[in-house]
Amino acid sequence: MRAQLAKALGGVRGMIEAAVPTIAFTGTYVVLDEIKPAVAAGVGAAVLLLAVRIAQRSNPQFVLNSLVGIAVAAFFALRSGKAEDAFLPGILLNAGYAAAMIFSIAVRWPVVGFIIGTVTGDPTAWRRDPGIVRLCSRLTWLLVVPCAARVAVQYPIYLADGDQSGLLGPAKIVMGWPLQVAALAAMVWLLARGRTPMERKEPA
């Protein structure tokens, strides 16, 4: 379980690949105050990272995620002509994730349970144990917190008067993988307190 959660983050390299396009976009816009060069810098950084992955024949999953994200952000920014609109899709996505995970907890099908099911090979076996359902709910709440925090901080900045891209860029980076890593650490700590649902009992 702990290994699966760590793998889902993509390791240090995956975290860097997620942050670099945003850094390129924000840094270029702050320096040039032009949207098109900033978009080109962000997309170019993602494409370069993807090319490196392909050349090394390594898994491009996290670079592709980053490329799709920066492409959607670029569409929003270019359509409106406002750099801060590049950050709106991420805010909306985090709000959607938080809402979906809270709903999954409310109906007692917490999202983390499906991660467990993927590892064990039985997608719903964890539902038979009320204790595991409660544990999965707690773990899912720990995933909700970063998403809710990003929305709570970034959306008011987005709504503020004037160009807020200079604040939204650093906020997105600081509240991205660092918060996700903190959530993972909290999940590992919770799992370390007792038995986890990943252990299979061998037949007698």
mmCIF file of N, CA and C in Angstrom, residues 22-23 29 35 38 43 50 52 57 64-65 81 84 88 90 104 106 111 117 134 150 155 161 166 169 176 189 191 197:
data_model
loop_
_atom_site.group_PDB
_atom_site.id
_atom_site.type_symbol
_atom_site.label_atom_id
_atom_site.label_comp_id
_atom_site.label_asym_id
_atom_site.label_seq_id
_atom_site.Cartn_x
_atom_site.Cartn_y
_atom_site.Cartn_z
ATOM 1 N N THR A 22 5.085 24.909 -15.186
ATOM 2 C CA THR A 22 4.476 26.038 -14.488
ATOM 3 C C THR A 22 5.524 27.102 -14.161
ATOM 4 N N ILE A 23 6.706 26.660 -13.733
ATOM 5 C CA ILE A 23 7.784 27.604 -13.445
ATOM 6 C C ILE A 23 8.181 28.358 -14.713
ATOM 7 N N TYR A 29 6.359 34.943 -18.019
ATOM 8 C CA TYR A 29 5.354 36.004 -18.004
ATOM 9 C C TYR A 29 5.781 37.163 -17.098
ATOM 10 N N ILE A 35 1.705 36.989 -22.824
ATOM 11 C CA ILE A 35 1.122 35.667 -22.631
ATOM 12 C C ILE A 35 1.684 34.646 -23.616
ATOM 13 N N ALA A 38 5.044 33.258 -22.794
ATOM 14 C CA ALA A 38 4.934 32.479 -21.557
ATOM 15 C C ALA A 38 4.329 31.107 -21.839
ATOM 16 N N VAL A 43 4.783 25.212 -22.581
ATOM 17 C CA VAL A 43 4.568 24.048 -23.447
ATOM 18 C C VAL A 43 5.904 23.497 -23.926
ATOM 19 N N LEU A 50 9.284 15.583 -22.234
ATOM 20 C CA LEU A 50 8.735 14.392 -22.872
ATOM 21 C C LEU A 50 9.750 13.772 -23.825
ATOM 22 N N VAL A 52 12.964 13.880 -23.585
ATOM 23 C CA VAL A 52 13.992 13.215 -22.775
ATOM 24 C C VAL A 52 13.493 11.845 -22.314
ATOM 25 N N ARG A 57 13.607 6.007 -23.019
ATOM 26 C CA ARG A 57 12.659 4.896 -23.020
ATOM 27 C C ARG A 57 12.116 4.613 -21.613
ATOM 28 N N LEU A 64 3.414 13.478 -19.625
ATOM 29 C CA LEU A 64 2.197 13.622 -20.421
ATOM 30 C C LEU A 64 1.107 14.335 -19.616
ATOM 31 N N ASN A 65 0.996 13.974 -18.337
ATOM 32 C CA ASN A 65 0.032 14.664 -17.481
ATOM 33 C C ASN A 65 0.338 16.154 -17.419
ATOM 34 N N GLY A 81 -6.910 36.135 -22.889
ATOM 35 C CA GLY A 81 -5.882 37.161 -22.898
ATOM 36 C C GLY A 81 -5.394 37.535 -21.516
ATOM 37 N N GLU A 84 -3.691 35.052 -15.633
ATOM 38 C CA GLU A 84 -4.192 34.345 -14.443
ATOM 39 C C GLU A 84 -5.209 33.260 -14.798
ATOM 40 N N LEU A 88 -6.906 28.816 -13.690
ATOM 41 C CA LEU A 88 -8.288 28.473 -13.366
ATOM 42 C C LEU A 88 -8.590 26.984 -13.532
ATOM 43 N N GLY A 90 -6.743 24.388 -13.057
ATOM 44 C CA GLY A 90 -6.205 23.661 -11.906
ATOM 45 C C GLY A 90 -7.047 23.860 -10.660
ATOM 46 N N SER A 104 -17.353 10.159 -2.132
ATOM 47 C CA SER A 104 -17.006 8.734 -2.003
ATOM 48 C C SER A 104 -16.966 8.324 -0.532
ATOM 49 N N ALA A 106 -18.756 9.817 1.856
ATOM 50 C CA ALA A 106 -20.140 9.897 2.353
ATOM 51 C C ALA A 106 -20.929 8.636 2.016
ATOM 52 N N VAL A 111 -12.248 6.536 -2.020
ATOM 53 C CA VAL A 111 -11.377 6.354 -3.176
ATOM 54 C C VAL A 111 -10.175 5.467 -2.878
ATOM 55 N N GLY A 117 -7.897 -2.222 -3.647
ATOM 56 C CA GLY A 117 -8.453 -3.266 -4.496
ATOM 57 C C GLY A 117 -7.588 -3.558 -5.702
ATOM 58 N N ARG A 134 -13.335 2.181 7.323
ATOM 59 C CA ARG A 134 -13.041 3.373 8.134
ATOM 60 C C ARG A 134 -11.623 3.871 7.875
ATOM 61 N N ARG A 150 -5.727 24.044 -1.730
ATOM 62 C CA ARG A 150 -5.371 24.774 -2.953
ATOM 63 C C ARG A 150 -6.511 25.684 -3.393
ATOM 64 N N TYR A 155 -8.180 30.303 -5.156
ATOM 65 C CA TYR A 155 -9.367 30.915 -5.769
ATOM 66 C C TYR A 155 -9.567 32.364 -5.327
ATOM 67 N N ASP A 161 -8.670 41.742 -7.689
ATOM 68 C CA ASP A 161 -8.519 42.682 -8.807
ATOM 69 C C ASP A 161 -7.087 42.682 -9.323
ATOM 70 N N GLY A 166 1.386 36.549 -10.975
ATOM 71 C CA GLY A 166 2.638 36.533 -10.232
ATOM 72 C C GLY A 166 2.513 35.878 -8.870
ATOM 73 N N GLY A 169 1.229 31.668 -9.688
ATOM 74 C CA GLY A 169 2.283 30.752 -10.103
ATOM 75 C C GLY A 169 3.032 30.148 -8.914
ATOM 76 N N GLY A 176 1.612 22.458 -4.735
ATOM 77 C CA GLY A 176 1.470 21.287 -5.593
ATOM 78 C C GLY A 176 2.030 20.049 -4.932
ATOM 79 N N TRP A 189 2.195 7.473 7.933
ATOM 80 C CA TRP A 189 2.173 7.486 9.405
ATOM 81 C C TRP A 189 0.935 6.783 9.930
ATOM 82 N N LEU A 191 -0.871 4.498 8.406
ATOM 83 C CA LEU A 191 -0.759 3.071 8.118
ATOM 84 C C LEU A 191 0.238 2.382 9.061
ATOM 85 N N PRO A 197 -4.565 -3.019 5.429
ATOM 86 C CA PRO A 197 -5.415 -3.963 4.702
ATOM 87 C C PRO A 197 -4.730 -4.654 3.545
#
